[in-house]
Amino acid sequence: MNSGSSKKNDLWVSEDGINWQEEEKQELFLRQGHVLLVFKDRLWAISGFGESQGLRDVWFSEDGKVWTKTEKETPWPGREDFSAFVFKDKIWMIAGMADENNDWVWKNDVWYSK
């Protein structure tokens, strides 16, 4: 899966959406199929597909430059191409493709976190 794809490890920042500046590269961004959202004044990067497997990690940042990995892996298997959003003071994650023992399957599940 994902053979021939060219994942990038870059982070760009803009204050106006017109002028952009590249920030220092960080390993956490070497992924695809993840979700990035804003919750409780922080940016949250959730799961995705890494070098060779689905990722079960969640990272957060208060400034978009310094990122911290949460202490626990997600309770769901590594996942990409899912939906996530904020609703009623929770982050919700729905469906997507899950990496179950190197076999990718479509899921129809719902998870949330406070």
PDB file of N, CA and C in Angstrom:
ATOM      1  N   MET A   1       0.835  -1.180   0.000  1.00  0.00           N
ATOM      2  CA  MET A   1       0.000   0.000   0.000  1.00  0.00           C
ATOM      3  C   MET A   1       0.876   1.238   0.000  1.00  0.00           C
ATOM      4  N   ASN A   2       0.436   2.299  -0.632  1.00  0.00           N
ATOM      5  CA  ASN A   2       1.130   3.567  -0.677  1.00  0.00           C
ATOM      6  C   ASN A   2       2.487   3.489  -1.373  1.00  0.00           C
ATOM      7  N   SER A   3       2.725   2.455  -2.163  1.00  0.00           N
ATOM      8  CA  SER A   3       3.994   2.386  -2.865  1.00  0.00           C
ATOM      9  C   SER A   3       4.064   3.511  -3.880  1.00  0.00           C
ATOM     10  N   GLY A   4       5.226   4.105  -3.971  1.00  0.00           N
ATOM     11  CA  GLY A   4       5.422   5.181  -4.922  1.00  0.00           C
ATOM     12  C   GLY A   4       4.993   6.541  -4.398  1.00  0.00           C
ATOM     13  N   SER A   5       4.405   6.592  -3.204  1.00  0.00           N
ATOM     14  CA  SER A   5       4.016   7.897  -2.673  1.00  0.00           C
ATOM     15  C   SER A   5       5.254   8.613  -2.158  1.00  0.00           C
ATOM     16  N   SER A   6       5.183   9.902  -2.145  1.00  0.00           N
ATOM     17  CA  SER A   6       6.303  10.706  -1.694  1.00  0.00           C
ATOM     18  C   SER A   6       5.840  11.562  -0.524  1.00  0.00           C
ATOM     19  N   LYS A   7       6.012  11.050   0.688  1.00  0.00           N
ATOM     20  CA  LYS A   7       5.602  11.795   1.867  1.00  0.00           C
ATOM     21  C   LYS A   7       6.611  12.902   2.134  1.00  0.00           C
ATOM     22  N   LYS A   8       6.126  14.027   2.549  1.00  0.00           N
ATOM     23  CA  LYS A   8       6.982  15.154   2.892  1.00  0.00           C
ATOM     24  C   LYS A   8       7.034  15.294   4.407  1.00  0.00           C
ATOM     25  N   ASN A   9       8.059  15.942   4.876  1.00  0.00           N
ATOM     26  CA  ASN A   9       8.263  16.140   6.305  1.00  0.00           C
ATOM     27  C   ASN A   9       8.383  17.638   6.581  1.00  0.00           C
ATOM     28  N   ASP A  10       7.488  18.436   5.967  1.00  0.00           N
ATOM     29  CA  ASP A  10       7.634  19.871   6.107  1.00  0.00           C
ATOM     30  C   ASP A  10       6.461  20.508   6.832  1.00  0.00           C
ATOM     31  N   LEU A  11       6.708  21.671   7.384  1.00  0.00           N
ATOM     32  CA  LEU A  11       5.726  22.435   8.139  1.00  0.00           C
ATOM     33  C   LEU A  11       5.841  23.885   7.703  1.00  0.00           C
ATOM     34  N   TRP A  12       4.729  24.451   7.243  1.00  0.00           N
ATOM     35  CA  TRP A  12       4.697  25.831   6.774  1.00  0.00           C
ATOM     36  C   TRP A  12       3.729  26.632   7.629  1.00  0.00           C
ATOM     37  N   VAL A  13       4.068  27.903   7.885  1.00  0.00           N
ATOM     38  CA  VAL A  13       3.267  28.769   8.736  1.00  0.00           C
ATOM     39  C   VAL A  13       2.984  30.077   8.014  1.00  0.00           C
ATOM     40  N   SER A  14       1.755  30.567   8.178  1.00  0.00           N
ATOM     41  CA  SER A  14       1.374  31.847   7.585  1.00  0.00           C
ATOM     42  C   SER A  14       0.462  32.602   8.539  1.00  0.00           C
ATOM     43  N   GLU A  15       0.636  33.907   8.616  1.00  0.00           N
ATOM     44  CA  GLU A  15      -0.259  34.738   9.415  1.00  0.00           C
ATOM     45  C   GLU A  15      -1.395  35.301   8.578  1.00  0.00           C
ATOM     46  N   ASP A  16      -1.248  35.255   7.252  1.00  0.00           N
ATOM     47  CA  ASP A  16      -2.275  35.854   6.397  1.00  0.00           C
ATOM     48  C   ASP A  16      -2.756  34.928   5.276  1.00  0.00           C
ATOM     49  N   GLY A  17      -2.204  33.721   5.172  1.00  0.00           N
ATOM     50  CA  GLY A  17      -2.604  32.785   4.127  1.00  0.00           C
ATOM     51  C   GLY A  17      -2.002  33.092   2.772  1.00  0.00           C
ATOM     52  N   ILE A  18      -1.222  34.156   2.676  1.00  0.00           N
ATOM     53  CA  ILE A  18      -0.579  34.553   1.417  1.00  0.00           C
ATOM     54  C   ILE A  18       0.929  34.352   1.494  1.00  0.00           C
ATOM     55  N   ASN A  19       1.532  34.855   2.554  1.00  0.00           N
ATOM     56  CA  ASN A  19       2.977  34.747   2.761  1.00  0.00           C
ATOM     57  C   ASN A  19       3.267  33.592   3.704  1.00  0.00           C
ATOM     58  N   TRP A  20       4.113  32.660   3.263  1.00  0.00           N
ATOM     59  CA  TRP A  20       4.383  31.438   4.014  1.00  0.00           C
ATOM     60  C   TRP A  20       5.856  31.323   4.348  1.00  0.00           C
ATOM     61  N   GLN A  21       6.143  30.721   5.519  1.00  0.00           N
ATOM     62  CA  GLN A  21       7.513  30.479   5.961  1.00  0.00           C
ATOM     63  C   GLN A  21       7.629  29.027   6.396  1.00  0.00           C
ATOM     64  N   GLU A  22       8.667  28.354   5.923  1.00  0.00           N
ATOM     65  CA  GLU A  22       8.877  26.962   6.328  1.00  0.00           C
ATOM     66  C   GLU A  22       9.533  26.922   7.698  1.00  0.00           C
ATOM     67  N   GLU A  23       8.999  26.069   8.570  1.00  0.00           N
ATOM     68  CA  GLU A  23       9.544  25.883   9.912  1.00  0.00           C
ATOM     69  C   GLU A  23      10.484  24.679   9.914  1.00  0.00           C
ATOM     70  N   GLU A  24      11.158  24.484  11.034  1.00  0.00           N
ATOM     71  CA  GLU A  24      12.086  23.357  11.185  1.00  0.00           C
ATOM     72  C   GLU A  24      11.343  22.035  11.016  1.00  0.00           C
ATOM     73  N   LYS A  25      11.950  21.094  10.304  1.00  0.00           N
ATOM     74  CA  LYS A  25      11.327  19.790  10.066  1.00  0.00           C
ATOM     75  C   LYS A  25      11.230  19.010  11.375  1.00  0.00           C
ATOM     76  N   GLN A  26      10.117  18.288  11.517  1.00  0.00           N
ATOM     77  CA  GLN A  26       9.905  17.469  12.704  1.00  0.00           C
ATOM     78  C   GLN A  26       9.422  16.097  12.270  1.00  0.00           C
ATOM     79  N   GLU A  27       9.904  15.085  12.921  1.00  0.00           N
ATOM     80  CA  GLU A  27       9.619  13.708  12.532  1.00  0.00           C
ATOM     81  C   GLU A  27       8.131  13.362  12.567  1.00  0.00           C
ATOM     82  N   LEU A  28       7.378  13.987  13.441  1.00  0.00           N
ATOM     83  CA  LEU A  28       5.969  13.616  13.562  1.00  0.00           C
ATOM     84  C   LEU A  28       5.197  13.884  12.291  1.00  0.00           C
ATOM     85  N   PHE A  29       5.658  14.769  11.430  1.00  0.00           N
ATOM     86  CA  PHE A  29       4.900  15.109  10.236  1.00  0.00           C
ATOM     87  C   PHE A  29       5.147  14.169   9.063  1.00  0.00           C
ATOM     88  N   LEU A  30       5.995  13.182   9.230  1.00  0.00           N
ATOM     89  CA  LEU A  30       6.239  12.221   8.163  1.00  0.00           C
ATOM     90  C   LEU A  30       5.104  11.207   8.176  1.00  0.00           C
ATOM     91  N   ARG A  31       3.938  11.654   7.666  1.00  0.00           N
ATOM     92  CA  ARG A  31       2.730  10.846   7.682  1.00  0.00           C
ATOM     93  C   ARG A  31       1.774  11.368   6.621  1.00  0.00           C
ATOM     94  N   GLN A  32       0.784  10.565   6.322  1.00  0.00           N
ATOM     95  CA  GLN A  32      -0.280  10.982   5.406  1.00  0.00           C
ATOM     96  C   GLN A  32      -1.587  10.414   5.930  1.00  0.00           C
ATOM     97  N   GLY A  33      -2.708  10.945   5.449  1.00  0.00           N
ATOM     98  CA  GLY A  33      -4.016  10.437   5.845  1.00  0.00           C
ATOM     99  C   GLY A  33      -4.390  10.737   7.277  1.00  0.00           C
ATOM    100  N   HIS A  34      -3.713  11.699   7.909  1.00  0.00           N
ATOM    101  CA  HIS A  34      -4.002  12.075   9.296  1.00  0.00           C
ATOM    102  C   HIS A  34      -5.010  13.222   9.326  1.00  0.00           C
ATOM    103  N   VAL A  35      -5.375  13.638  10.519  1.00  0.00           N
ATOM    104  CA  VAL A  35      -6.254  14.792  10.694  1.00  0.00           C
ATOM    105  C   VAL A  35      -5.549  15.786  11.606  1.00  0.00           C
ATOM    106  N   LEU A  36      -5.657  17.068  11.255  1.00  0.00           N
ATOM    107  CA  LEU A  36      -5.152  18.149  12.086  1.00  0.00           C
ATOM    108  C   LEU A  36      -6.337  19.045  12.411  1.00  0.00           C
ATOM    109  N   LEU A  37      -6.562  19.304  13.696  1.00  0.00           N
ATOM    110  CA  LEU A  37      -7.683  20.150  14.086  1.00  0.00           C
ATOM    111  C   LEU A  37      -7.313  21.006  15.288  1.00  0.00           C
ATOM    112  N   VAL A  38      -8.189  21.954  15.619  1.00  0.00           N
ATOM    113  CA  VAL A  38      -7.993  22.842  16.762  1.00  0.00           C
ATOM    114  C   VAL A  38      -9.003  22.463  17.847  1.00  0.00           C
ATOM    115  N   PHE A  39      -8.499  22.302  19.083  1.00  0.00           N
ATOM    116  CA  PHE A  39      -9.349  21.953  20.221  1.00  0.00           C
ATOM    117  C   PHE A  39      -8.704  22.526  21.474  1.00  0.00           C
ATOM    118  N   LYS A  40      -9.455  23.274  22.265  1.00  0.00           N
ATOM    119  CA  LYS A  40      -8.970  23.875  23.507  1.00  0.00           C
ATOM    120  C   LYS A  40      -7.675  24.661  23.296  1.00  0.00           C
ATOM    121  N   ASP A  41      -7.678  25.515  22.282  1.00  0.00           N
ATOM    122  CA  ASP A  41      -6.544  26.400  21.967  1.00  0.00           C
ATOM    123  C   ASP A  41      -5.238  25.664  21.664  1.00  0.00           C
ATOM    124  N   ARG A  42      -5.354  24.446  21.177  1.00  0.00           N
ATOM    125  CA  ARG A  42      -4.180  23.681  20.753  1.00  0.00           C
ATOM    126  C   ARG A  42      -4.450  23.081  19.383  1.00  0.00           C
ATOM    127  N   LEU A  43      -3.387  22.849  18.625  1.00  0.00           N
ATOM    128  CA  LEU A  43      -3.476  22.063  17.401  1.00  0.00           C
ATOM    129  C   LEU A  43      -3.294  20.601  17.788  1.00  0.00           C
ATOM    130  N   TRP A  44      -4.058  19.723  17.162  1.00  0.00           N
ATOM    131  CA  TRP A  44      -3.974  18.292  17.432  1.00  0.00           C
ATOM    132  C   TRP A  44      -3.738  17.552  16.116  1.00  0.00           C
ATOM    133  N   ALA A  45      -2.702  16.722  16.050  1.00  0.00           N
ATOM    134  CA  ALA A  45      -2.426  15.866  14.893  1.00  0.00           C
ATOM    135  C   ALA A  45      -2.746  14.434  15.323  1.00  0.00           C
ATOM    136  N   ILE A  46      -3.666  13.796  14.586  1.00  0.00           N
ATOM    137  CA  ILE A  46      -4.181  12.489  15.002  1.00  0.00           C
ATOM    138  C   ILE A  46      -3.873  11.426  13.952  1.00  0.00           C
ATOM    139  N   SER A  47      -3.225  10.350  14.394  1.00  0.00           N
ATOM    140  CA  SER A  47      -2.976   9.131  13.611  1.00  0.00           C
ATOM    141  C   SER A  47      -2.434   9.395  12.209  1.00  0.00           C
ATOM    142  N   GLY A  48      -2.850   8.562  11.240  1.00  0.00           N
ATOM    143  CA  GLY A  48      -2.350   8.638   9.873  1.00  0.00           C
ATOM    144  C   GLY A  48      -1.519   7.418   9.523  1.00  0.00           C
ATOM    145  N   PHE A  49      -0.883   7.483   8.367  1.00  0.00           N
ATOM    146  CA  PHE A  49      -0.021   6.396   7.888  1.00  0.00           C
ATOM    147  C   PHE A  49       1.413   6.887   7.894  1.00  0.00           C
ATOM    148  N   GLY A  50       2.303   6.127   8.550  1.00  0.00           N
ATOM    149  CA  GLY A  50       3.711   6.501   8.649  1.00  0.00           C
ATOM    150  C   GLY A  50       4.535   5.848   7.554  1.00  0.00           C
ATOM    151  N   GLU A  51       5.767   5.523   7.872  1.00  0.00           N
ATOM    152  CA  GLU A  51       6.682   4.918   6.902  1.00  0.00           C
ATOM    153  C   GLU A  51       6.136   3.617   6.316  1.00  0.00           C
ATOM    154  N   SER A  52       5.593   2.754   7.192  1.00  0.00           N
ATOM    155  CA  SER A  52       5.147   1.442   6.705  1.00  0.00           C
ATOM    156  C   SER A  52       3.934   0.893   7.434  1.00  0.00           C
ATOM    157  N   GLN A  53       3.310   1.700   8.286  1.00  0.00           N
ATOM    158  CA  GLN A  53       2.182   1.188   9.060  1.00  0.00           C
ATOM    159  C   GLN A  53       1.262   2.314   9.499  1.00  0.00           C
ATOM    160  N   GLY A  54       0.053   1.922   9.917  1.00  0.00           N
ATOM    161  CA  GLY A  54      -0.881   2.887  10.486  1.00  0.00           C
ATOM    162  C   GLY A  54      -0.373   3.348  11.841  1.00  0.00           C
ATOM    163  N   LEU A  55      -0.531   4.635  12.120  1.00  0.00           N
ATOM    164  CA  LEU A  55      -0.030   5.203  13.367  1.00  0.00           C
ATOM    165  C   LEU A  55      -1.146   5.313  14.396  1.00  0.00           C
ATOM    166  N   ARG A  56      -0.788   5.091  15.649  1.00  0.00           N
ATOM    167  CA  ARG A  56      -1.750   5.143  16.752  1.00  0.00           C
ATOM    168  C   ARG A  56      -1.379   6.255  17.715  1.00  0.00           C
ATOM    169  N   ASP A  57      -0.866   7.357  17.190  1.00  0.00           N
ATOM    170  CA  ASP A  57      -0.410   8.419  18.069  1.00  0.00           C
ATOM    171  C   ASP A  57      -1.235   9.692  17.912  1.00  0.00           C
ATOM    172  N   VAL A  58      -1.163  10.539  18.933  1.00  0.00           N
ATOM    173  CA  VAL A  58      -1.802  11.847  18.925  1.00  0.00           C
ATOM    174  C   VAL A  58      -0.782  12.840  19.466  1.00  0.00           C
ATOM    175  N   TRP A  59      -0.614  13.956  18.752  1.00  0.00           N
ATOM    176  CA  TRP A  59       0.312  15.012  19.133  1.00  0.00           C
ATOM    177  C   TRP A  59      -0.465  16.306  19.298  1.00  0.00           C
ATOM    178  N   PHE A  60       0.055  17.208  20.150  1.00  0.00           N
ATOM    179  CA  PHE A  60      -0.582  18.515  20.287  1.00  0.00           C
ATOM    180  C   PHE A  60       0.474  19.614  20.374  1.00  0.00           C
ATOM    181  N   SER A  61       0.048  20.827  20.033  1.00  0.00           N
ATOM    182  CA  SER A  61       0.945  21.980  20.061  1.00  0.00           C
ATOM    183  C   SER A  61       0.154  23.224  20.412  1.00  0.00           C
ATOM    184  N   GLU A  62       0.762  24.098  21.193  1.00  0.00           N
ATOM    185  CA  GLU A  62       0.148  25.381  21.531  1.00  0.00           C
ATOM    186  C   GLU A  62       0.563  26.476  20.562  1.00  0.00           C
ATOM    187  N   ASP A  63       1.640  26.234  19.806  1.00  0.00           N
ATOM    188  CA  ASP A  63       2.124  27.279  18.893  1.00  0.00           C
ATOM    189  C   ASP A  63       2.366  26.785  17.466  1.00  0.00           C
ATOM    190  N   GLY A  64       2.180  25.495  17.211  1.00  0.00           N
ATOM    191  CA  GLY A  64       2.405  24.941  15.881  1.00  0.00           C
ATOM    192  C   GLY A  64       3.862  24.630  15.590  1.00  0.00           C
ATOM    193  N   LYS A  65       4.755  24.989  16.493  1.00  0.00           N
ATOM    194  CA  LYS A  65       6.191  24.752  16.290  1.00  0.00           C
ATOM    195  C   LYS A  65       6.727  23.657  17.212  1.00  0.00           C
ATOM    196  N   VAL A  66       6.318  23.681  18.463  1.00  0.00           N
ATOM    197  CA  VAL A  66       6.757  22.684  19.445  1.00  0.00           C
ATOM    198  C   VAL A  66       5.601  21.715  19.657  1.00  0.00           C
ATOM    199  N   TRP A  67       5.864  20.412  19.402  1.00  0.00           N
ATOM    200  CA  TRP A  67       4.829  19.385  19.472  1.00  0.00           C
ATOM    201  C   TRP A  67       5.141  18.395  20.582  1.00  0.00           C
ATOM    202  N   THR A  68       4.087  17.932  21.268  1.00  0.00           N
ATOM    203  CA  THR A  68       4.215  16.955  22.357  1.00  0.00           C
ATOM    204  C   THR A  68       3.321  15.765  22.044  1.00  0.00           C
ATOM    205  N   LYS A  69       3.891  14.579  22.174  1.00  0.00           N
ATOM    206  CA  LYS A  69       3.113  13.356  21.965  1.00  0.00           C
ATOM    207  C   LYS A  69       2.352  13.028  23.249  1.00  0.00           C
ATOM    208  N   THR A  70       1.066  12.668  23.111  1.00  0.00           N
ATOM    209  CA  THR A  70       0.311  12.267  24.293  1.00  0.00           C
ATOM    210  C   THR A  70       0.915  10.989  24.865  1.00  0.00           C
ATOM    211  N   GLU A  71       0.661  10.737  26.130  1.00  0.00           N
ATOM    212  CA  GLU A  71       1.301   9.613  26.816  1.00  0.00           C
ATOM    213  C   GLU A  71       0.798   8.252  26.371  1.00  0.00           C
ATOM    214  N   LYS A  72      -0.449   8.161  25.915  1.00  0.00           N
ATOM    215  CA  LYS A  72      -1.026   6.874  25.549  1.00  0.00           C
ATOM    216  C   LYS A  72      -1.239   6.778  24.044  1.00  0.00           C
ATOM    217  N   GLU A  73      -1.084   5.558  23.521  1.00  0.00           N
ATOM    218  CA  GLU A  73      -1.490   5.304  22.138  1.00  0.00           C
ATOM    219  C   GLU A  73      -3.005   5.306  22.086  1.00  0.00           C
ATOM    220  N   THR A  74      -3.532   5.496  20.904  1.00  0.00           N
ATOM    221  CA  THR A  74      -4.986   5.470  20.758  1.00  0.00           C
ATOM    222  C   THR A  74      -5.508   4.054  20.994  1.00  0.00           C
ATOM    223  N   PRO A  75      -6.764   3.928  21.430  1.00  0.00           N
ATOM    224  CA  PRO A  75      -7.334   2.597  21.641  1.00  0.00           C
ATOM    225  C   PRO A  75      -7.714   1.914  20.326  1.00  0.00           C
ATOM    226  N   TRP A  76      -7.765   2.666  19.231  1.00  0.00           N
ATOM    227  CA  TRP A  76      -8.089   2.064  17.939  1.00  0.00           C
ATOM    228  C   TRP A  76      -6.808   1.664  17.226  1.00  0.00           C
ATOM    229  N   PRO A  77      -6.883   0.725  16.270  1.00  0.00           N
ATOM    230  CA  PRO A  77      -5.697   0.344  15.507  1.00  0.00           C
ATOM    231  C   PRO A  77      -5.222   1.511  14.641  1.00  0.00           C
ATOM    232  N   GLY A  78      -3.969   1.463  14.203  1.00  0.00           N
ATOM    233  CA  GLY A  78      -3.437   2.502  13.326  1.00  0.00           C
ATOM    234  C   GLY A  78      -4.425   2.835  12.228  1.00  0.00           C
ATOM    235  N   ARG A  79      -4.570   4.110  11.921  1.00  0.00           N
ATOM    236  CA  ARG A  79      -5.687   4.523  11.069  1.00  0.00           C
ATOM    237  C   ARG A  79      -5.283   5.653  10.151  1.00  0.00           C
ATOM    238  N   GLU A  80      -5.866   5.648   8.935  1.00  0.00           N
ATOM    239  CA  GLU A  80      -5.727   6.781   8.014  1.00  0.00           C
ATOM    240  C   GLU A  80      -7.045   6.996   7.286  1.00  0.00           C
ATOM    241  N   ASP A  81      -7.146   8.136   6.628  1.00  0.00           N
ATOM    242  CA  ASP A  81      -8.329   8.484   5.829  1.00  0.00           C
ATOM    243  C   ASP A  81      -9.623   8.400   6.628  1.00  0.00           C
ATOM    244  N   PHE A  82      -9.594   8.910   7.834  1.00  0.00           N
ATOM    245  CA  PHE A  82     -10.765   8.956   8.703  1.00  0.00           C
ATOM    246  C   PHE A  82     -11.231  10.408   8.828  1.00  0.00           C
ATOM    247  N   SER A  83     -12.352  10.600   9.487  1.00  0.00           N
ATOM    248  CA  SER A  83     -12.841  11.947   9.767  1.00  0.00           C
ATOM    249  C   SER A  83     -12.680  12.224  11.248  1.00  0.00           C
ATOM    250  N   ALA A  84     -12.366  13.470  11.582  1.00  0.00           N
ATOM    251  CA  ALA A  84     -12.306  13.890  12.977  1.00  0.00           C
ATOM    252  C   ALA A  84     -12.777  15.337  13.051  1.00  0.00           C
ATOM    253  N   PHE A  85     -13.431  15.667  14.151  1.00  0.00           N
ATOM    254  CA  PHE A  85     -13.979  17.007  14.319  1.00  0.00           C
ATOM    255  C   PHE A  85     -14.222  17.270  15.798  1.00  0.00           C
ATOM    256  N   VAL A  86     -14.485  18.529  16.130  1.00  0.00           N
ATOM    257  CA  VAL A  86     -14.794  18.931  17.495  1.00  0.00           C
ATOM    258  C   VAL A  86     -16.292  19.201  17.584  1.00  0.00           C
ATOM    259  N   PHE A  87     -16.936  18.614  18.607  1.00  0.00           N
ATOM    260  CA  PHE A  87     -18.362  18.804  18.832  1.00  0.00           C
ATOM    261  C   PHE A  87     -18.650  18.623  20.310  1.00  0.00           C
ATOM    262  N   LYS A  88     -19.348  19.569  20.913  1.00  0.00           N
ATOM    263  CA  LYS A  88     -19.730  19.523  22.329  1.00  0.00           C
ATOM    264  C   LYS A  88     -18.532  19.224  23.237  1.00  0.00           C
ATOM    265  N   ASP A  89     -17.465  19.998  23.057  1.00  0.00           N
ATOM    266  CA  ASP A  89     -16.260  19.920  23.896  1.00  0.00           C
ATOM    267  C   ASP A  89     -15.570  18.559  23.891  1.00  0.00           C
ATOM    268  N   LYS A  90     -15.642  17.862  22.762  1.00  0.00           N
ATOM    269  CA  LYS A  90     -14.931  16.591  22.596  1.00  0.00           C
ATOM    270  C   LYS A  90     -14.350  16.531  21.190  1.00  0.00           C
ATOM    271  N   ILE A  91     -13.270  15.775  21.039  1.00  0.00           N
ATOM    272  CA  ILE A  91     -12.755  15.432  19.714  1.00  0.00           C
ATOM    273  C   ILE A  91     -13.403  14.108  19.327  1.00  0.00           C
ATOM    274  N   TRP A  92     -13.991  14.065  18.152  1.00  0.00           N
ATOM    275  CA  TRP A  92     -14.643  12.854  17.645  1.00  0.00           C
ATOM    276  C   TRP A  92     -13.851  12.318  16.465  1.00  0.00           C
ATOM    277  N   MET A  93     -13.679  11.009  16.386  1.00  0.00           N
ATOM    278  CA  MET A  93     -13.006  10.345  15.275  1.00  0.00           C
ATOM    279  C   MET A  93     -13.944   9.274  14.737  1.00  0.00           C
ATOM    280  N   ILE A  94     -14.134   9.268  13.418  1.00  0.00           N
ATOM    281  CA  ILE A  94     -15.105   8.359  12.813  1.00  0.00           C
ATOM    282  C   ILE A  94     -14.487   7.594  11.642  1.00  0.00           C
ATOM    283  N   ALA A  95     -14.669   6.285  11.658  1.00  0.00           N
ATOM    284  CA  ALA A  95     -14.395   5.390  10.527  1.00  0.00           C
ATOM    285  C   ALA A  95     -12.954   5.481  10.012  1.00  0.00           C
ATOM    286  N   GLY A  96     -12.770   5.289   8.713  1.00  0.00           N
ATOM    287  CA  GLY A  96     -11.448   5.291   8.088  1.00  0.00           C
ATOM    288  C   GLY A  96     -10.932   3.892   7.822  1.00  0.00           C
ATOM    289  N   MET A  97      -9.689   3.843   7.366  1.00  0.00           N
ATOM    290  CA  MET A  97      -9.035   2.556   7.092  1.00  0.00           C
ATOM    291  C   MET A  97      -8.110   2.222   8.254  1.00  0.00           C
ATOM    292  N   ALA A  98      -8.270   1.017   8.800  1.00  0.00           N
ATOM    293  CA  ALA A  98      -7.475   0.588   9.952  1.00  0.00           C
ATOM    294  C   ALA A  98      -6.458  -0.464   9.540  1.00  0.00           C
ATOM    295  N   ASP A  99      -5.291  -0.348  10.131  1.00  0.00           N
ATOM    296  CA  ASP A  99      -4.193  -1.284   9.907  1.00  0.00           C
ATOM    297  C   ASP A  99      -4.300  -2.389  10.960  1.00  0.00           C
ATOM    298  N   GLU A 100      -4.881  -3.512  10.568  1.00  0.00           N
ATOM    299  CA  GLU A 100      -5.029  -4.640  11.481  1.00  0.00           C
ATOM    300  C   GLU A 100      -4.115  -5.764  11.018  1.00  0.00           C
ATOM    301  N   ASN A 101      -2.945  -5.849  11.655  1.00  0.00           N
ATOM    302  CA  ASN A 101      -1.937  -6.863  11.315  1.00  0.00           C
ATOM    303  C   ASN A 101      -1.531  -6.782   9.847  1.00  0.00           C
ATOM    304  N   ASN A 102      -1.235  -5.570   9.390  1.00  0.00           N
ATOM    305  CA  ASN A 102      -0.819  -5.299   8.009  1.00  0.00           C
ATOM    306  C   ASN A 102      -1.887  -5.633   6.973  1.00  0.00           C
ATOM    307  N   ASP A 103      -3.124  -5.701   7.400  1.00  0.00           N
ATOM    308  CA  ASP A 103      -4.247  -5.891   6.498  1.00  0.00           C
ATOM    309  C   ASP A 103      -5.158  -4.679   6.680  1.00  0.00           C
ATOM    310  N   TRP A 104      -5.347  -3.896   5.633  1.00  0.00           N
ATOM    311  CA  TRP A 104      -6.133  -2.667   5.731  1.00  0.00           C
ATOM    312  C   TRP A 104      -7.607  -2.960   5.518  1.00  0.00           C
ATOM    313  N   VAL A 105      -8.421  -2.555   6.496  1.00  0.00           N
ATOM    314  CA  VAL A 105      -9.863  -2.772   6.430  1.00  0.00           C
ATOM    315  C   VAL A 105     -10.590  -1.465   6.727  1.00  0.00           C
ATOM    316  N   TRP A 106     -11.720  -1.274   6.060  1.00  0.00           N
ATOM    317  CA  TRP A 106     -12.554  -0.108   6.338  1.00  0.00           C
ATOM    318  C   TRP A 106     -13.301  -0.339   7.634  1.00  0.00           C
ATOM    319  N   LYS A 107     -13.306   0.668   8.502  1.00  0.00           N
ATOM    320  CA  LYS A 107     -13.983   0.573   9.789  1.00  0.00           C
ATOM    321  C   LYS A 107     -15.220   1.464   9.784  1.00  0.00           C
ATOM    322  N   ASN A 108     -16.162   1.123  10.649  1.00  0.00           N
ATOM    323  CA  ASN A 108     -17.395   1.877  10.800  1.00  0.00           C
ATOM    324  C   ASN A 108     -17.609   2.126  12.297  1.00  0.00           C
ATOM    325  N   ASP A 109     -16.601   2.741  12.947  1.00  0.00           N
ATOM    326  CA  ASP A 109     -16.659   2.947  14.378  1.00  0.00           C
ATOM    327  C   ASP A 109     -16.568   4.431  14.717  1.00  0.00           C
ATOM    328  N   VAL A 110     -16.879   4.761  15.956  1.00  0.00           N
ATOM    329  CA  VAL A 110     -16.862   6.141  16.437  1.00  0.00           C
ATOM    330  C   VAL A 110     -16.140   6.181  17.775  1.00  0.00           C
ATOM    331  N   TRP A 111     -15.209   7.133  17.908  1.00  0.00           N
ATOM    332  CA  TRP A 111     -14.451   7.317  19.149  1.00  0.00           C
ATOM    333  C   TRP A 111     -14.522   8.784  19.548  1.00  0.00           C
ATOM    334  N   TYR A 112     -14.379   9.084  20.837  1.00  0.00           N
ATOM    335  CA  TYR A 112     -14.301  10.478  21.254  1.00  0.00           C
ATOM    336  C   TYR A 112     -13.362  10.613  22.456  1.00  0.00           C
ATOM    337  N   SER A 113     -12.893  11.843  22.662  1.00  0.00           N
ATOM    338  CA  SER A 113     -12.006  12.141  23.775  1.00  0.00           C
ATOM    339  C   SER A 113     -12.317  13.532  24.302  1.00  0.00           C
ATOM    340  N   LYS A 114     -12.241  13.701  25.610  1.00  0.00           N
ATOM    341  CA  LYS A 114     -12.444  15.003  26.243  1.00  0.00           C
ATOM    342  C   LYS A 114     -11.152  15.775  26.287  1.00  0.00           C
TER     343      LYS A 114
END
